Amino acid sequence: MNQTSWISRVAGLAAIGTFLTSFTAGASQIVHDAEYYILEAQNGERWAAEDKALDEKLAELREKHGTPPNIIHVMWDDTAFGDIGISAIQQVRGLHTPNLNQMAADGILFTRMYTEVGCTPSRAASATGRHPIRNGMYNIGMLLESHGIRDEEVTIAEVLSEAGYATAFHGKWHLGDIEQSYPHNQGFDEAFFTGYNQILSLNNRIAEGANASIGLFEDMLPEDPYRLDDTFVTKGWVQIAEGVKGGETRQWGDNSYETYLKIDPEAQRRTFEFIERNAKAGKPFYVANWPMMASFMPNPPQKCAVARSLLQNGLQCNIDPFIGKLRAKLEELGIAENTLIVAMADNGPMTHNPPPGTGFAETIFRGGKGDFLEGGVRVPASAWWPGVIEPGQIVADIIHEVDLFTTFARLGGATQHIPTDRIIDGVDQTALLLKGDTHSRRDYVFVYAGPQLGATVKGNYKRHWVSPDPVGEASGIPAAFYFLPADPREKSPMLVNLIHLKRPFNRMRLRHELWKEKYPDSKDAYGIPWTGLANPSPEIEALAKPQMDLSKVPFDPLEYIEHLDELPFDPDMDPALGQ
């Protein structure tokens, strides 16, 4: 480290140290990322005045309805910005979602809703209000991943439960296959959940017969005379499970394709039943319905969308009708005016290595699932709360999915139950929902790809840290800056035009990383998958038992589980993938 860099870092440490000393005195406060306090220092008085009026409004609503608002979060997979809510783009893309579009028209259509780069990290962010780098949940879980969210994490279900809410999860959890990570062990009163993603639709004999999955069902294949290891290929898993808080966990159905096709209809049935039961009991509720949306195996043969693809069929034939029925049910029960729905995608389209016939594509922004480019993390999203959210709004403020955690807690009167011993990245966006455009309390985003910081957004500017200009980066003058309104596809990195932003972005990153020294990142949890089932199959029971004579092996065959987080991620993370 040269002298100038050393002096700068020492100065930065001294400044942040002074702040830490003064901040610690308010230990009961929610701890946000460092950049939030830069904004609060400049806008805090205005926000405090807004909060007073917002508290009065929320109190009026609670007195009117008798309970704090019900909250419904619907989040599906892999959809590019514009595929929902913008009819002109839908015409080009060959789909039509009248219910989703009408919901956006009747409330807020967000133009800058940011997420994480993939399924598991995005779901962890929504559930905990924390970027997944903070709890190790940046690894996208696959079959028998043997990992999951730690029980020390605090989910929005736990926070709202403390305030008297009934809570339920139905659908694609994808936050682990170990017992402590099951949603009913993470605060939900009831859960119907998958531990994995839509590749489950290919983990069956039909897919094996079509070579859509290769080698998973060895009994369907010719005998391999050269095979020596009978433990290599996976032999047992759980496709879908159900459980209740403090009660037993059971596998629901089997691992067949027929069971996979029943997941979303059953999840929707349970969501409606949960809503109706709690509405009649006069109890506020929070329900997350995160659908599987579609299958990688074509079903049914009859297509409903012009595009004839997995994504478009899933949105038009599954998600959209569900949203229509959901709004109708709330109206029927007389609770629509006391219910907030947020509907959104979990990340951008799967443009890298998708199965054929899926229909994933970039729209306005470049990049997709896995990218720190705007196309990977800027998604379609809308919010509807009749009588509270003004209809017809197109909001240009920055909001991040982690903000839902803190906002839902504020709306539910549960802010005091948010933990204060860790960084909560989510900021309260109640003002944005109730007052509309220009009322966000965020103008920044840190975009991680795996464990690496890929980019930082500040207002309309963006800095790639995994630089398209490695030579310039090495010398300290990279062409790695973007002005997003003029270059939404991030194709024209600038140097001279925007080099004045080098120090401001460096300052942001250093604050972010120095704050981590006070509140270090933790890891996800690892263990034997699918323990604690009341009805385990023999294959599931065998997962905890090494399938060999231990006296003949000089190590513990299950020891590797404790070291899974040591496997490397791609150090290059080339942002030009998919060009």
Coordinates of C-alpha atoms in Angstrom, one line a residue:
M1 CA 0.0 0.0 0.0
N2 CA 1.5 3.4 -1.0
Q3 CA 1.8 6.3 1.4
T4 CA -1.2 8.2 -0.1
S5 CA -3.4 5.1 0.1
W6 CA -2.3 4.5 3.7
I7 CA -3.0 8.0 4.8
S8 CA -6.4 8.0 3.2
R9 CA -7.3 4.7 4.9
V10 CA -6.1 5.9 8.3
A11 CA -8.2 9.1 7.9
G12 CA -11.2 7.0 6.9
L13 CA -10.8 4.7 9.9
A14 CA -10.4 7.7 12.2
A15 CA -13.6 9.3 10.8
I16 CA -15.7 6.1 11.0
G17 CA -14.2 5.4 14.5
T18 CA -15.5 8.8 15.7
F19 CA -18.9 8.0 14.3
L20 CA -18.9 4.5 15.8
T21 CA -18.2 5.9 19.3
S22 CA -21.1 8.4 19.1
F23 CA -23.5 5.9 17.4
T24 CA -23.0 3.2 20.0
A25 CA -24.8 5.3 22.5
G26 CA -28.1 4.8 20.7
A27 CA -27.9 1.0 20.9
S28 CA -31.7 0.6 20.6
Q29 CA -31.7 2.1 17.2
I30 CA -31.8 0.0 14.0
V31 CA -28.3 -0.1 12.5
H32 CA -28.3 0.7 8.8
D33 CA -25.5 0.7 6.2
A34 CA -23.1 3.7 6.4
E35 CA -24.5 5.4 3.4
Y36 CA -27.9 5.8 4.9
Y37 CA -26.5 8.0 7.7
I38 CA -25.0 10.3 5.1
L39 CA -28.5 10.8 3.7
E40 CA -30.1 11.1 7.2
A41 CA -27.6 13.8 8.3
Q42 CA -28.8 15.9 5.4
N43 CA -32.5 15.0 5.3
G44 CA -33.3 13.9 8.9
E45 CA -35.3 16.9 10.0
R46 CA -37.6 16.6 6.9
W47 CA -37.9 12.9 7.4
A48 CA -38.8 13.4 11.1
A49 CA -41.6 15.8 10.1
E50 CA -42.8 13.3 7.5
D51 CA -42.7 10.5 10.0
K52 CA -44.9 12.4 12.4
A53 CA -47.6 12.8 9.8
L54 CA -47.2 9.2 8.6
D55 CA -47.6 7.9 12.2
E56 CA -50.8 9.9 12.5
K57 CA -52.1 8.5 9.2
L58 CA -51.2 4.9 10.2
A59 CA -53.0 5.4 13.6
E60 CA -56.1 6.7 11.8
L61 CA -56.1 3.6 9.5
R62 CA -55.7 1.3 12.5
E63 CA -58.5 2.9 14.3
K64 CA -60.7 2.7 11.2
H65 CA -60.0 -1.0 10.5
G66 CA -59.3 -2.2 14.0
T67 CA -56.0 -3.8 13.1
P68 CA -52.7 -2.8 11.4
P69 CA -52.7 -3.6 7.7
N70 CA -52.6 -7.1 6.2
I71 CA -49.5 -7.6 4.0
I72 CA -49.2 -9.9 1.0
H73 CA -45.9 -10.4 -0.8
V74 CA -46.0 -12.2 -4.2
M75 CA -42.6 -12.8 -5.8
W76 CA -41.9 -14.9 -8.9
D77 CA -38.8 -15.7 -10.9
D78 CA -36.5 -14.3 -13.5
T79 CA -38.5 -11.5 -15.2
A80 CA -37.1 -8.5 -17.1
F81 CA -38.2 -5.0 -16.4
G82 CA -41.1 -4.1 -18.7
D83 CA -42.4 -7.7 -19.1
I84 CA -45.1 -6.7 -16.6
G85 CA -46.9 -3.4 -16.5
I86 CA -45.8 -2.0 -19.8
S87 CA -48.2 -3.0 -22.5
A88 CA -46.0 -2.0 -25.5
I89 CA -43.2 -4.3 -24.3
Q90 CA -45.7 -7.1 -23.7
Q91 CA -46.9 -6.8 -27.3
V92 CA -43.3 -7.3 -28.5
R93 CA -42.7 -10.1 -26.0
G94 CA -45.9 -12.0 -26.8
L95 CA -47.8 -12.0 -23.5
H96 CA -50.7 -10.2 -21.8
T97 CA -51.2 -9.8 -18.0
P98 CA -54.3 -7.7 -17.5
N99 CA -54.6 -8.3 -13.8
L100 CA -51.0 -7.5 -13.0
N101 CA -51.1 -4.4 -15.3
Q102 CA -54.3 -3.2 -13.7
M103 CA -52.9 -3.6 -10.2
A104 CA -49.9 -1.5 -11.2
A105 CA -52.3 1.1 -12.8
D106 CA -54.4 1.1 -9.6
G107 CA -51.3 1.7 -7.4
I108 CA -47.6 2.2 -7.9
L109 CA -45.5 1.0 -10.8
F110 CA -41.9 1.1 -9.6
T111 CA -39.3 1.8 -12.3
R112 CA -36.2 1.3 -10.0
M113 CA -37.0 -1.7 -7.8
Y114 CA -33.6 -3.4 -7.2
T115 CA -33.1 -7.0 -6.1
E116 CA -30.2 -9.3 -5.6
V117 CA -28.7 -11.2 -8.6
G118 CA -30.3 -14.6 -8.1
C119 CA -33.1 -16.7 -6.5
T120 CA -31.6 -17.6 -3.1
P121 CA -29.9 -14.3 -2.4
S122 CA -33.0 -12.4 -3.4
R123 CA -35.2 -14.4 -1.1
A124 CA -32.8 -14.0 1.7
A125 CA -32.7 -10.3 1.2
S126 CA -36.5 -10.0 1.2
A127 CA -36.9 -12.2 4.3
T128 CA -34.2 -10.6 6.5
G129 CA -33.8 -7.1 5.2
R130 CA -30.1 -7.8 4.7
H131 CA -27.9 -8.2 1.7
P132 CA -27.0 -11.9 1.6
I133 CA -23.3 -11.1 1.8
R134 CA -24.0 -10.4 5.5
N135 CA -25.3 -13.9 6.2
G136 CA -23.7 -16.1 3.6
M137 CA -26.9 -16.7 1.6
Y138 CA -25.4 -15.6 -1.8
N139 CA -25.0 -19.2 -3.0
I140 CA -27.9 -20.4 -5.1
G141 CA -29.0 -23.7 -3.6
M142 CA -29.3 -26.8 -5.8
L143 CA -30.4 -30.4 -5.1
L144 CA -29.1 -31.5 -1.7
E145 CA -27.0 -28.4 -1.2
S146 CA -26.8 -29.1 2.5
H147 CA -27.0 -25.5 3.5
G148 CA -29.5 -22.8 4.5
I149 CA -30.2 -19.6 6.4
R150 CA -29.1 -19.7 10.0
D151 CA -31.5 -19.7 12.9
E152 CA -29.8 -16.6 14.3
E153 CA -31.2 -14.6 11.3
V154 CA -34.4 -12.7 12.1
T155 CA -37.1 -12.8 9.4
I156 CA -39.9 -10.5 8.7
A157 CA -42.2 -13.3 9.8
E158 CA -40.6 -13.3 13.3
V159 CA -40.8 -9.5 13.5
L160 CA -44.4 -9.4 12.6
S161 CA -45.3 -12.4 14.8
E162 CA -44.1 -10.4 17.8
A163 CA -46.6 -7.7 16.9
G164 CA -49.5 -10.2 16.8
Y165 CA -49.6 -11.1 13.1
A166 CA -50.5 -14.5 11.7
T167 CA -47.8 -15.5 9.2
A168 CA -47.7 -18.0 6.4
F169 CA -45.3 -19.0 3.6
H170 CA -46.5 -20.8 0.5
G171 CA -44.3 -21.7 -2.5
K172 CA -40.7 -21.4 -3.5
W173 CA -38.7 -20.8 -0.3
H174 CA -35.2 -21.8 -1.7
L175 CA -33.4 -20.7 1.4
G176 CA -32.1 -24.1 2.4
D177 CA -32.7 -27.8 2.9
I178 CA -31.5 -28.1 6.5
E179 CA -33.8 -28.2 9.4
Q180 CA -33.1 -24.8 10.9
S181 CA -33.8 -23.1 7.6
Y182 CA -37.3 -24.4 7.1
P183 CA -39.7 -21.4 7.0
H184 CA -41.8 -22.6 10.0
N185 CA -38.5 -22.7 11.9
Q186 CA -37.8 -19.1 10.7
G187 CA -40.9 -17.5 12.2
F188 CA -43.8 -18.5 10.0
D189 CA -46.9 -20.0 11.7
E190 CA -47.4 -22.4 8.7
A191 CA -45.4 -23.3 5.6
F192 CA -45.8 -25.1 2.4
F193 CA -42.4 -24.9 0.7
T194 CA -39.7 -26.1 -1.7
G195 CA -36.1 -26.1 -0.7
Y196 CA -35.0 -25.7 -4.4
N197 CA -35.9 -24.1 -7.7
Q198 CA -37.8 -25.0 -10.8
I199 CA -35.1 -27.6 -11.8
L200 CA -37.2 -29.8 -9.6
S201 CA -39.5 -30.1 -12.6
L202 CA -36.7 -32.0 -14.4
N203 CA -35.9 -34.3 -11.5
N204 CA -38.2 -37.0 -12.6
R205 CA -38.4 -40.1 -14.9
I206 CA -40.3 -38.2 -17.7
A207 CA -37.4 -35.7 -17.9
E208 CA -34.8 -38.5 -17.7
G209 CA -36.6 -40.3 -20.6
A210 CA -36.4 -37.1 -22.7
N211 CA -32.8 -36.4 -21.8
A212 CA -33.9 -33.1 -20.2
S213 CA -32.2 -34.6 -17.1
I214 CA -29.3 -36.9 -17.6
G215 CA -28.2 -39.7 -15.3
L216 CA -30.4 -38.9 -12.2
F217 CA -32.4 -42.2 -12.6
E218 CA -29.7 -44.8 -13.1
D219 CA -32.2 -47.7 -13.1
M220 CA -33.5 -46.3 -16.4
L221 CA -30.1 -46.4 -18.1
P222 CA -28.0 -49.2 -19.5
E223 CA -25.7 -50.7 -16.9
D224 CA -22.3 -49.0 -16.9
P225 CA -19.6 -51.7 -16.6
Y226 CA -17.1 -49.0 -15.6
R227 CA -19.0 -47.5 -12.7
L228 CA -17.1 -47.9 -9.4
D229 CA -18.9 -45.4 -7.2
D230 CA -22.5 -46.1 -6.2
T231 CA -22.7 -43.0 -3.9
F232 CA -21.9 -40.3 -6.5
V233 CA -25.4 -39.7 -8.0
T234 CA -28.1 -38.3 -5.8
K235 CA -30.7 -40.9 -4.8
G236 CA -33.2 -39.1 -2.5
W237 CA -34.5 -35.6 -2.0
V238 CA -37.7 -33.7 -0.9
Q239 CA -39.6 -31.8 -3.6
I240 CA -42.1 -30.1 -1.3
A241 CA -42.7 -30.1 2.4
E242 CA -45.2 -28.6 4.9
G243 CA -44.9 -27.7 8.5
V244 CA -46.3 -25.5 11.4
K245 CA -44.4 -23.5 13.9
G246 CA -43.4 -25.7 16.8
G247 CA -44.9 -28.7 15.1
E248 CA -43.8 -31.5 12.8
T249 CA -42.5 -31.3 9.2
R250 CA -43.7 -33.7 6.6
Q251 CA -42.9 -34.3 2.9
W252 CA -46.0 -33.5 0.8
G253 CA -46.5 -35.8 -2.0
D254 CA -43.7 -37.5 -3.8
N255 CA -40.9 -36.4 -6.2
S256 CA -42.9 -37.0 -9.4
Y257 CA -43.7 -34.5 -12.1
E258 CA -47.4 -34.9 -11.3
T259 CA -46.7 -33.6 -7.8
Y260 CA -44.6 -30.7 -9.1
L261 CA -47.5 -29.5 -11.2
K262 CA -49.7 -29.5 -8.0
I263 CA -47.4 -27.2 -6.1
D264 CA -48.6 -23.8 -7.2
P265 CA -52.4 -24.7 -7.2
E266 CA -52.0 -26.1 -3.7
A267 CA -49.9 -23.0 -2.5
Q268 CA -52.6 -20.7 -3.9
R269 CA -55.4 -22.7 -2.2
R270 CA -53.6 -22.5 1.1
T271 CA -53.0 -18.7 0.7
F272 CA -56.7 -18.1 0.1
E273 CA -57.7 -20.3 3.0
F274 CA -55.2 -18.5 5.3
I275 CA -56.5 -15.1 4.3
E276 CA -60.1 -16.1 4.8
R277 CA -59.5 -17.7 8.1
N278 CA -57.6 -14.7 9.6
A279 CA -60.0 -12.1 8.0
K280 CA -62.9 -13.8 9.8
A281 CA -60.9 -13.9 13.0
G282 CA -60.1 -10.2 12.7
K283 CA -56.4 -11.0 13.0
P284 CA -53.8 -9.1 10.9
F285 CA -51.8 -11.4 8.6
Y286 CA -48.7 -11.5 6.5
V287 CA -48.4 -14.1 3.8
A288 CA -45.6 -14.6 1.3
N289 CA -46.7 -16.5 -1.8
W290 CA -43.6 -17.0 -3.9
P291 CA -44.8 -19.3 -6.8
M292 CA -42.8 -21.8 -8.8
M293 CA -44.6 -20.1 -11.7
A294 CA -43.7 -22.7 -14.4
S295 CA -42.1 -25.9 -15.3
F296 CA -39.0 -26.6 -17.4
M297 CA -41.0 -29.5 -18.9
P298 CA -43.6 -28.2 -21.4
N299 CA -47.0 -28.4 -19.7
P300 CA -49.7 -28.3 -20.8
P301 CA -49.2 -28.9 -24.5
Q302 CA -51.8 -26.2 -25.1
K303 CA -50.1 -22.7 -25.0
C304 CA -51.9 -19.6 -23.7
A305 CA -49.4 -16.9 -24.5
V306 CA -48.4 -15.8 -28.0
A307 CA -44.7 -16.4 -27.1
R308 CA -45.5 -20.1 -26.3
S309 CA -42.6 -20.0 -23.8
L310 CA -42.2 -21.0 -20.2
L311 CA -41.9 -17.5 -18.8
Q312 CA -44.8 -15.9 -20.8
N313 CA -47.1 -18.9 -20.1
G314 CA -46.2 -18.8 -16.4
L315 CA -46.9 -15.1 -16.1
Q316 CA -50.0 -15.0 -18.2
C317 CA -51.6 -18.3 -17.3
N318 CA -50.5 -18.7 -13.6
I319 CA -49.4 -15.5 -11.9
D320 CA -51.8 -13.1 -13.5
P321 CA -55.0 -15.1 -12.8
F322 CA -53.8 -15.6 -9.2
I323 CA -53.4 -11.8 -8.8
G324 CA -56.9 -11.3 -10.2
K325 CA -58.4 -13.8 -7.8
L326 CA -56.4 -12.4 -4.9
R327 CA -57.8 -8.9 -5.3
A328 CA -61.3 -10.2 -5.8
K329 CA -61.0 -12.3 -2.6
L330 CA -59.9 -9.2 -0.6
E331 CA -62.8 -7.2 -2.0
E332 CA -65.2 -10.1 -1.2
L333 CA -64.0 -10.2 2.4
G334 CA -64.2 -6.5 2.8
I335 CA -60.5 -6.1 3.7
A336 CA -59.0 -4.7 0.5
E337 CA -58.6 -1.2 2.0
N338 CA -56.7 -2.6 4.9
T339 CA -54.4 -4.8 2.8
L340 CA -51.1 -4.0 1.0
I341 CA -50.0 -6.2 -1.9
V342 CA -46.5 -6.0 -3.3
A343 CA -45.9 -8.0 -6.5
M344 CA -42.5 -8.4 -8.1
A345 CA -39.9 -10.5 -9.7
D346 CA -37.0 -11.8 -7.7
N347 CA -34.3 -10.9 -10.2
G348 CA -33.7 -10.4 -14.0
P349 CA -34.2 -13.0 -16.7
M350 CA -32.2 -16.2 -17.0
T351 CA -30.3 -15.0 -20.1
H352 CA -27.2 -17.1 -19.4
N353 CA -27.6 -20.8 -20.2
P354 CA -31.4 -21.1 -20.0
P355 CA -33.1 -24.3 -21.1
P356 CA -34.6 -24.1 -24.6
G357 CA -38.1 -22.7 -25.0
T358 CA -38.0 -20.6 -21.8
G359 CA -38.6 -17.1 -23.4
F360 CA -36.2 -15.3 -21.1
A361 CA -34.8 -12.2 -22.8
E362 CA -33.3 -8.8 -22.0
T363 CA -35.6 -5.8 -22.6
I364 CA -34.5 -2.3 -21.8
F365 CA -31.5 -3.2 -19.6
R366 CA -28.5 -5.4 -20.5
G367 CA -27.7 -8.5 -18.4
G368 CA -29.7 -11.0 -16.5
K369 CA -29.8 -13.4 -13.6
G370 CA -26.4 -13.5 -12.0
D371 CA -25.2 -10.2 -13.4
F372 CA -24.6 -7.0 -11.5
L373 CA -25.8 -5.1 -14.6
E374 CA -29.1 -3.4 -14.4
G375 CA -30.8 -6.2 -16.3
G376 CA -29.9 -8.6 -13.5
V377 CA -31.2 -6.6 -10.6
R378 CA -33.8 -4.1 -11.8
V379 CA -37.2 -5.8 -12.0
P380 CA -40.9 -5.3 -12.6
A381 CA -42.7 -4.4 -9.3
S382 CA -45.9 -2.8 -8.2
A383 CA -47.8 -2.0 -5.0
W384 CA -51.5 -1.8 -4.4
W385 CA -53.3 -0.6 -1.3
P386 CA -56.7 0.9 -2.2
G387 CA -57.6 4.2 -0.4
V388 CA -54.0 4.6 0.8
I389 CA -51.7 4.3 -2.2
E390 CA -52.8 6.9 -4.8
P391 CA -53.6 5.1 -8.1
G392 CA -51.8 5.8 -11.4
Q393 CA -48.3 6.4 -10.0
I394 CA -45.1 5.7 -11.9
V395 CA -42.4 6.1 -9.3
A396 CA -38.8 6.8 -10.3
D397 CA -37.3 6.6 -6.8
I398 CA -34.8 3.9 -6.0
I399 CA -36.1 1.2 -3.7
H400 CA -34.5 -2.2 -2.9
E401 CA -36.2 -5.4 -1.9
V402 CA -34.5 -5.3 1.5
D403 CA -36.5 -2.2 2.2
L404 CA -39.7 -4.3 2.3
F405 CA -38.5 -5.9 5.5
T406 CA -38.3 -2.5 7.4
T407 CA -41.3 -1.0 5.7
F408 CA -43.5 -4.0 6.5
A409 CA -42.3 -3.8 10.1
R410 CA -43.2 -0.1 10.3
L411 CA -46.6 -0.6 8.8
G412 CA -47.3 -3.5 11.2
G413 CA -46.2 -1.5 14.3
A414 CA -43.3 -4.0 14.8
T415 CA -40.2 -1.8 14.3
Q416 CA -39.2 -2.3 17.9
H417 CA -38.8 -6.1 17.2
I418 CA -36.1 -5.5 14.5
P419 CA -32.7 -6.6 15.8
T420 CA -30.2 -3.9 16.6
D421 CA -27.1 -6.0 16.9
R422 CA -26.5 -6.2 13.2
I423 CA -26.7 -4.2 10.0
I424 CA -30.2 -4.0 8.5
D425 CA -29.8 -2.8 4.9
G426 CA -33.5 -2.2 4.5
V427 CA -34.7 1.4 5.0
D428 CA -38.2 2.4 5.8
Q429 CA -40.0 3.3 2.7
T430 CA -43.4 4.0 4.2
A431 CA -43.2 7.6 2.9
L432 CA -42.7 6.4 -0.6
L433 CA -45.8 4.2 -0.4
L434 CA -48.0 6.8 1.2
K435 CA -46.7 10.0 -0.3
G436 CA -45.5 8.8 -3.7
D437 CA -42.8 9.8 -6.1
T438 CA -39.7 11.7 -4.8
H439 CA -40.2 10.4 -1.2
S440 CA -37.7 7.5 -1.2
R441 CA -35.1 7.4 1.6
R442 CA -32.5 5.7 -0.6
D443 CA -30.4 6.9 -3.5
Y444 CA -27.9 4.1 -3.5
V445 CA -27.5 0.4 -4.1
F446 CA -24.6 -2.0 -3.5
V447 CA -24.8 -4.8 -6.0
Y448 CA -23.1 -8.1 -5.0
A449 CA -22.5 -11.0 -7.4
G450 CA -21.8 -13.9 -5.1
P451 CA -19.4 -12.7 -2.4
Q452 CA -17.9 -9.9 -4.5
L453 CA -19.1 -6.3 -4.7
G454 CA -19.8 -6.0 -8.5
A455 CA -21.1 -2.4 -8.7
T456 CA -22.4 0.5 -6.8
V457 CA -25.3 2.8 -7.9
K458 CA -25.7 6.3 -6.6
G459 CA -28.6 8.2 -8.1
N460 CA -28.3 8.1 -11.9
Y461 CA -24.6 7.1 -11.7
K462 CA -23.1 3.6 -11.5
R463 CA -19.6 2.4 -10.9
H464 CA -18.5 -1.2 -11.9
W465 CA -16.0 -2.6 -9.4
V466 CA -15.5 -5.7 -11.6
S467 CA -14.2 -3.4 -14.3
P468 CA -14.6 -3.6 -18.1
D469 CA -11.2 -1.8 -18.1
P470 CA -8.7 -3.8 -16.1
V471 CA -5.7 -1.9 -17.5
G472 CA -7.2 1.4 -16.4
E473 CA -8.3 -0.1 -13.1
A474 CA -4.7 -1.3 -12.4
S475 CA -3.5 2.3 -12.9
G476 CA -6.3 3.9 -10.9
I477 CA -8.1 5.5 -13.9
P478 CA -10.6 3.0 -15.1
A479 CA -13.3 3.6 -17.7
A480 CA -15.9 2.0 -15.3
F481 CA -18.4 4.8 -14.7
Y482 CA -21.9 5.0 -16.3
F483 CA -24.7 7.5 -16.6
L484 CA -27.7 5.3 -16.6
P485 CA -30.4 7.5 -18.2
A486 CA -28.2 7.9 -21.3
D487 CA -26.7 4.4 -21.2
P488 CA -29.3 2.0 -19.6
R489 CA -27.6 -1.0 -21.2
E490 CA -24.2 -0.1 -19.6
K491 CA -22.4 -0.4 -23.0
S492 CA -20.4 2.8 -22.9
P493 CA -18.2 3.1 -19.8
M494 CA -16.8 6.5 -19.3
L495 CA -13.5 7.8 -18.0
V496 CA -12.9 11.5 -18.6
N497 CA -16.6 12.5 -18.5
L498 CA -17.2 10.9 -15.1
I499 CA -13.7 10.6 -13.5
H500 CA -14.8 13.3 -11.1
L501 CA -16.9 10.5 -9.5
K502 CA -13.9 8.3 -8.7
R503 CA -13.4 9.7 -5.2
P504 CA -17.1 9.8 -4.3
F505 CA -17.6 6.2 -5.2
N506 CA -14.4 5.2 -3.5
R507 CA -15.6 7.0 -0.4
M508 CA -18.9 5.1 -0.5
R509 CA -17.2 1.8 -0.8
L510 CA -14.8 2.5 2.0
R511 CA -17.6 3.6 4.3
H512 CA -19.5 0.4 3.4
E513 CA -16.5 -1.8 4.1
L514 CA -15.3 0.0 7.2
W515 CA -18.8 -0.4 8.7
K516 CA -18.5 -4.1 8.1
E517 CA -15.5 -4.1 10.5
K518 CA -17.9 -3.1 13.3
Y519 CA -20.6 -5.5 12.2
P520 CA -18.8 -8.4 10.4
D521 CA -20.5 -10.7 7.9
S522 CA -21.5 -14.1 9.1
K523 CA -21.8 -17.4 7.2
D524 CA -24.8 -19.5 6.2
A525 CA -25.4 -22.8 8.0
Y526 CA -24.6 -26.3 6.8
G527 CA -25.8 -29.7 7.8
I528 CA -27.5 -32.9 6.7
P529 CA -30.4 -32.1 4.4
W530 CA -34.0 -32.9 5.3
T531 CA -33.6 -34.0 8.9
G532 CA -36.6 -33.7 11.2
L533 CA -39.2 -35.1 8.8
A534 CA -42.1 -37.1 10.4
N535 CA -42.4 -39.2 7.2
P536 CA -38.9 -39.6 5.8
S537 CA -38.3 -42.0 2.9
P538 CA -35.6 -44.6 3.2
E539 CA -33.5 -42.5 0.8
I540 CA -33.9 -39.4 3.0
E541 CA -32.9 -41.4 6.1
A542 CA -29.9 -42.6 4.3
L543 CA -28.6 -39.1 3.8
A544 CA -27.4 -38.9 7.4
K545 CA -25.7 -42.3 7.1
P546 CA -22.5 -42.8 5.0
Q547 CA -23.3 -45.6 2.6
M548 CA -20.1 -47.5 3.2
D549 CA -18.1 -49.3 5.8
L550 CA -16.5 -46.5 7.9
S551 CA -13.7 -48.8 9.0
K552 CA -12.5 -48.9 5.4
V553 CA -12.3 -45.0 5.0
P554 CA -9.6 -43.0 6.8
F555 CA -11.9 -39.9 7.2
D556 CA -15.5 -38.9 8.0
P557 CA -17.3 -39.0 4.6
L558 CA -19.7 -36.3 5.8
E559 CA -16.9 -33.9 7.0
Y560 CA -17.0 -32.0 3.7
I561 CA -20.4 -30.5 4.7
E562 CA -18.6 -28.2 7.2
H563 CA -16.4 -26.8 4.4
L564 CA -18.9 -26.2 1.6
D565 CA -18.6 -22.4 1.9
E566 CA -14.9 -22.6 1.1
L567 CA -15.5 -23.5 -2.6
P568 CA -14.5 -20.5 -4.8
F569 CA -16.7 -18.3 -6.9
D570 CA -15.6 -17.2 -10.4
P571 CA -13.0 -14.4 -9.7
D572 CA -13.5 -12.8 -13.1
M573 CA -17.2 -12.3 -13.1
D574 CA -17.1 -10.9 -16.6
P575 CA -19.9 -8.4 -17.1
A576 CA -19.8 -8.9 -20.8
L577 CA -21.4 -12.4 -20.5
G578 CA -24.4 -12.7 -22.8
Q579 CA -23.4 -10.0 -25.2

